[in-house]
PDB file of C-alpha atoms in Angstrom:
ATOM      1  CA  MET A   1      22.116 -27.547 -59.638  1.00  0.00           C
ATOM      2  CA  ALA A   2      25.341 -28.770 -58.132  1.00  0.00           C
ATOM      3  CA  GLY A   3      28.316 -26.752 -59.239  1.00  0.00           C
ATOM      4  CA  THR A   4      26.374 -23.554 -59.915  1.00  0.00           C
ATOM      5  CA  ASP A   5      25.707 -20.445 -57.905  1.00  0.00           C
ATOM      6  CA  ALA A   6      21.968 -20.699 -58.576  1.00  0.00           C
ATOM      7  CA  MET A   7      19.823 -21.271 -55.517  1.00  0.00           C
ATOM      8  CA  PRO A   8      16.830 -23.544 -56.038  1.00  0.00           C
ATOM      9  CA  ALA A   9      13.589 -22.311 -54.521  1.00  0.00           C
ATOM     10  CA  GLU A  10      13.472 -25.285 -52.145  1.00  0.00           C
ATOM     11  CA  GLU A  11      16.769 -24.371 -50.477  1.00  0.00           C
ATOM     12  CA  SER A  12      16.312 -23.316 -46.869  1.00  0.00           C
ATOM     13  CA  PRO A  13      16.828 -19.635 -46.078  1.00  0.00           C
ATOM     14  CA  ALA A  14      19.915 -20.556 -44.035  1.00  0.00           C
ATOM     15  CA  ARG A  15      21.480 -22.307 -47.043  1.00  0.00           C
ATOM     16  CA  GLN A  16      20.535 -19.416 -49.304  1.00  0.00           C
ATOM     17  CA  ILE A  17      22.247 -16.986 -46.941  1.00  0.00           C
ATOM     18  CA  ASP A  18      25.281 -19.292 -46.806  1.00  0.00           C
ATOM     19  CA  ALA A  19      25.414 -19.084 -50.619  1.00  0.00           C
ATOM     20  CA  ILE A  20      25.067 -15.291 -50.590  1.00  0.00           C
ATOM     21  CA  ILE A  21      27.988 -15.075 -48.165  1.00  0.00           C
ATOM     22  CA  ARG A  22      30.117 -17.416 -50.316  1.00  0.00           C
ATOM     23  CA  GLN A  23      29.338 -15.449 -53.479  1.00  0.00           C
ATOM     24  CA  SER A  24      31.096 -12.336 -52.226  1.00  0.00           C
ATOM     25  CA  GLY A  25      34.508 -13.993 -52.243  1.00  0.00           C
ATOM     26  CA  ASP A  26      36.002 -11.185 -50.168  1.00  0.00           C
ATOM     27  CA  TRP A  27      35.955  -9.540 -46.738  1.00  0.00           C
ATOM     28  CA  ARG A  28      32.277  -8.614 -47.069  1.00  0.00           C
ATOM     29  CA  GLY A  29      31.171 -12.236 -46.930  1.00  0.00           C
ATOM     30  CA  ALA A  30      33.254 -12.915 -43.836  1.00  0.00           C
ATOM     31  CA  ARG A  31      31.909  -9.757 -42.194  1.00  0.00           C
ATOM     32  CA  LEU A  32      28.294 -10.588 -43.007  1.00  0.00           C
ATOM     33  CA  ALA A  33      28.871 -14.093 -41.606  1.00  0.00           C
ATOM     34  CA  ARG A  34      30.159 -12.612 -38.341  1.00  0.00           C
ATOM     35  CA  LEU A  35      27.290 -10.125 -38.079  1.00  0.00           C
ATOM     36  CA  ARG A  36      24.885 -12.997 -38.750  1.00  0.00           C
ATOM     37  CA  ALA A  37      26.414 -14.917 -35.842  1.00  0.00           C
ATOM     38  CA  VAL A  38      25.998 -11.906 -33.533  1.00  0.00           C
ATOM     39  CA  ILE A  39      22.342 -11.581 -34.571  1.00  0.00           C
ATOM     40  CA  ALA A  40      21.683 -15.292 -33.976  1.00  0.00           C
ATOM     41  CA  GLU A  41      23.372 -15.203 -30.578  1.00  0.00           C
ATOM     42  CA  ALA A  42      21.533 -12.024 -29.547  1.00  0.00           C
ATOM     43  CA  ASP A  43      18.126 -13.370 -30.557  1.00  0.00           C
ATOM     44  CA  PRO A  44      18.029 -17.149 -30.975  1.00  0.00           C
ATOM     45  CA  ALA A  45      14.311 -16.890 -31.833  1.00  0.00           C
ATOM     46  CA  ALA A  46      15.008 -14.682 -34.862  1.00  0.00           C
ATOM     47  CA  VAL A  47      14.000 -16.300 -38.138  1.00  0.00           C
ATOM     48  CA  GLU A  48      16.310 -16.117 -41.139  1.00  0.00           C
ATOM     49  CA  GLU A  49      14.626 -15.303 -44.426  1.00  0.00           C
ATOM     50  CA  VAL A  50      15.667 -14.302 -47.927  1.00  0.00           C
ATOM     51  CA  LYS A  51      13.488 -11.630 -49.515  1.00  0.00           C
ATOM     52  CA  TRP A  52      13.304  -9.350 -52.510  1.00  0.00           C
ATOM     53  CA  LYS A  53      14.673 -11.609 -55.244  1.00  0.00           C
ATOM     54  CA  LYS A  54      14.678  -9.747 -58.547  1.00  0.00           C
ATOM     55  CA  PRO A  55      16.635  -9.820 -61.816  1.00  0.00           C
ATOM     56  CA  SER A  56      19.215  -7.345 -60.525  1.00  0.00           C
ATOM     57  CA  ARG A  57      19.645  -9.384 -57.310  1.00  0.00           C
ATOM     58  CA  PRO A  58      18.490 -12.957 -58.029  1.00  0.00           C
ATOM     59  CA  GLU A  59      19.976 -14.293 -54.799  1.00  0.00           C
ATOM     60  CA  GLY A  60      17.782 -11.980 -52.711  1.00  0.00           C
ATOM     61  CA  VAL A  61      18.598 -10.209 -49.464  1.00  0.00           C
ATOM     62  CA  PRO A  62      19.177 -11.801 -46.029  1.00  0.00           C
ATOM     63  CA  VAL A  63      16.559 -10.764 -43.466  1.00  0.00           C
ATOM     64  CA  TRP A  64      16.225 -11.559 -39.766  1.00  0.00           C
ATOM     65  CA  SER A  65      12.714 -11.379 -38.319  1.00  0.00           C
ATOM     66  CA  HIS A  66      11.125 -11.717 -34.911  1.00  0.00           C
ATOM     67  CA  GLY A  67       7.588 -10.346 -34.759  1.00  0.00           C
ATOM     68  CA  GLY A  68       8.507  -8.339 -37.865  1.00  0.00           C
ATOM     69  CA  ILE A  69      11.779  -7.496 -39.568  1.00  0.00           C
ATOM     70  CA  VAL A  70      14.580  -6.953 -37.057  1.00  0.00           C
ATOM     71  CA  CYS A  71      17.273  -6.178 -39.627  1.00  0.00           C
ATOM     72  CA  ILE A  72      18.293  -6.650 -43.230  1.00  0.00           C
ATOM     73  CA  GLY A  73      21.845  -7.548 -44.323  1.00  0.00           C
ATOM     74  CA  GLU A  74      23.306  -6.306 -47.576  1.00  0.00           C
ATOM     75  CA  MET A  75      26.749  -6.387 -49.114  1.00  0.00           C
ATOM     76  CA  LEU A  76      27.368  -3.052 -50.803  1.00  0.00           C
ATOM     77  CA  LYS A  77      30.436  -2.251 -52.903  1.00  0.00           C
ATOM     78  CA  ARG A  78      32.486  -0.887 -50.014  1.00  0.00           C
ATOM     79  CA  ALA A  79      30.497  -1.878 -46.923  1.00  0.00           C
ATOM     80  CA  VAL A  80      28.214  -4.389 -45.321  1.00  0.00           C
ATOM     81  CA  ARG A  81      24.980  -2.718 -44.278  1.00  0.00           C
ATOM     82  CA  LEU A  82      22.585  -3.798 -41.553  1.00  0.00           C
ATOM     83  CA  THR A  83      19.330  -1.900 -41.925  1.00  0.00           C
ATOM     84  CA  PHE A  84      16.883  -1.725 -39.033  1.00  0.00           C
ATOM     85  CA  PRO A  85      13.405  -0.781 -40.337  1.00  0.00           C
ATOM     86  CA  GLN A  86      12.372   0.424 -36.848  1.00  0.00           C
ATOM     87  CA  GLY A  87      15.798   1.918 -36.115  1.00  0.00           C
ATOM     88  CA  ALA A  88      14.548   5.406 -35.282  1.00  0.00           C
ATOM     89  CA  ARG A  89      12.660   3.874 -32.351  1.00  0.00           C
ATOM     90  CA  LEU A  90      15.767   2.190 -30.920  1.00  0.00           C
ATOM     91  CA  ALA A  91      18.158   3.553 -28.337  1.00  0.00           C
ATOM     92  CA  ASP A  92      21.689   3.609 -29.760  1.00  0.00           C
ATOM     93  CA  PRO A  93      23.948   4.707 -26.898  1.00  0.00           C
ATOM     94  CA  ALA A  94      27.049   3.276 -28.621  1.00  0.00           C
ATOM     95  CA  GLY A  95      26.344   5.291 -31.784  1.00  0.00           C
ATOM     96  CA  LEU A  96      26.375   2.326 -34.158  1.00  0.00           C
ATOM     97  CA  PHE A  97      23.875   3.847 -36.579  1.00  0.00           C
ATOM     98  CA  ASN A  98      25.827   5.729 -39.231  1.00  0.00           C
ATOM     99  CA  ALA A  99      23.562   5.539 -42.300  1.00  0.00           C
ATOM    100  CA  ARG A 100      19.945   6.400 -43.138  1.00  0.00           C
ATOM    101  CA  LEU A 101      20.049   8.908 -40.291  1.00  0.00           C
ATOM    102  CA  ASP A 102      17.677  11.265 -42.112  1.00  0.00           C
ATOM    103  CA  SER A 103      14.912   8.654 -42.346  1.00  0.00           C
ATOM    104  CA  ALA A 104      11.854   9.033 -40.135  1.00  0.00           C
ATOM    105  CA  LYS A 105      11.816   5.295 -39.317  1.00  0.00           C
ATOM    106  CA  THR A 106      14.846   3.432 -40.632  1.00  0.00           C
ATOM    107  CA  ARG A 107      18.446   3.458 -39.433  1.00  0.00           C
ATOM    108  CA  ALA A 108      21.410   1.494 -40.748  1.00  0.00           C
ATOM    109  CA  ILE A 109      24.930   0.508 -39.826  1.00  0.00           C
ATOM    110  CA  ASP A 110      27.514   0.551 -42.614  1.00  0.00           C
ATOM    111  CA  VAL A 111      30.516  -1.573 -41.704  1.00  0.00           C
ATOM    112  CA  HIS A 112      33.629  -1.016 -43.800  1.00  0.00           C
ATOM    113  CA  GLU A 113      36.525  -3.432 -44.147  1.00  0.00           C
ATOM    114  CA  GLN A 114      38.670  -2.019 -41.344  1.00  0.00           C
ATOM    115  CA  ASP A 115      35.818  -1.068 -38.992  1.00  0.00           C
ATOM    116  CA  ALA A 116      35.595  -2.616 -35.556  1.00  0.00           C
ATOM    117  CA  VAL A 117      32.056  -3.503 -34.496  1.00  0.00           C
ATOM    118  CA  ASP A 118      30.879  -3.243 -30.916  1.00  0.00           C
ATOM    119  CA  GLU A 119      29.217  -6.660 -30.917  1.00  0.00           C
ATOM    120  CA  ALA A 120      27.620  -6.188 -27.496  1.00  0.00           C
ATOM    121  CA  ALA A 121      26.001  -2.938 -28.660  1.00  0.00           C
ATOM    122  CA  LEU A 122      24.845  -4.616 -31.883  1.00  0.00           C
ATOM    123  CA  ALA A 123      23.345  -7.477 -29.878  1.00  0.00           C
ATOM    124  CA  ALA A 124      21.478  -4.965 -27.719  1.00  0.00           C
ATOM    125  CA  LEU A 125      20.053  -3.280 -30.856  1.00  0.00           C
ATOM    126  CA  VAL A 126      18.895  -6.658 -32.192  1.00  0.00           C
ATOM    127  CA  ARG A 127      17.153  -7.525 -28.926  1.00  0.00           C
ATOM    128  CA  GLU A 128      15.544  -4.098 -28.704  1.00  0.00           C
ATOM    129  CA  ALA A 129      14.347  -4.282 -32.328  1.00  0.00           C
ATOM    130  CA  ALA A 130      12.667  -7.614 -31.596  1.00  0.00           C
ATOM    131  CA  ALA A 131      11.064  -6.128 -28.481  1.00  0.00           C
ATOM    132  CA  VAL A 132       9.793  -3.113 -30.472  1.00  0.00           C
ATOM    133  CA  ASN A 133       8.343  -5.482 -33.061  1.00  0.00           C
ATOM    134  CA  LYS A 134       6.475  -7.291 -30.308  1.00  0.00           C
ATOM    135  CA  GLY A 135       5.215  -3.998 -28.931  1.00  0.00           C
ATOM    136  CA  ALA A 136       7.144  -4.273 -25.639  1.00  0.00           C
ATOM    137  CA  ARG A 137      10.000  -1.826 -25.796  1.00  0.00           C
ATOM    138  CA  GLY A 138      12.971  -3.497 -24.090  1.00  0.00           C
TER     139      GLY A 138
END
């Protein structure tokens, strides 16, 4: 499949996420790559996965898991979104959560092109999400 954007099933999740990032061709790919690096640095034990492949999104969605889903990365039209399925259980003293605030469980961070991201606060959310997944609030 060389020379195509198709991702064979045997490709590792890391390579699939690399391809998703490349496909954007704009600032969203670079931003998702940076957020990915922050997640990996914050929780080196987090596992990268690609889930929810469907006809409308054949490439799937990047997911980081550690004892359950820590966060999900998506490139929207005007933002990159990190969704934390257990976000309502997380402390967010820096106020990073700015989307899905009405959900009983989930919280998300929408990052727009010019937005600065408090990477230390994001790293703390990632670590806390992993701790919540393991049942030991951190």
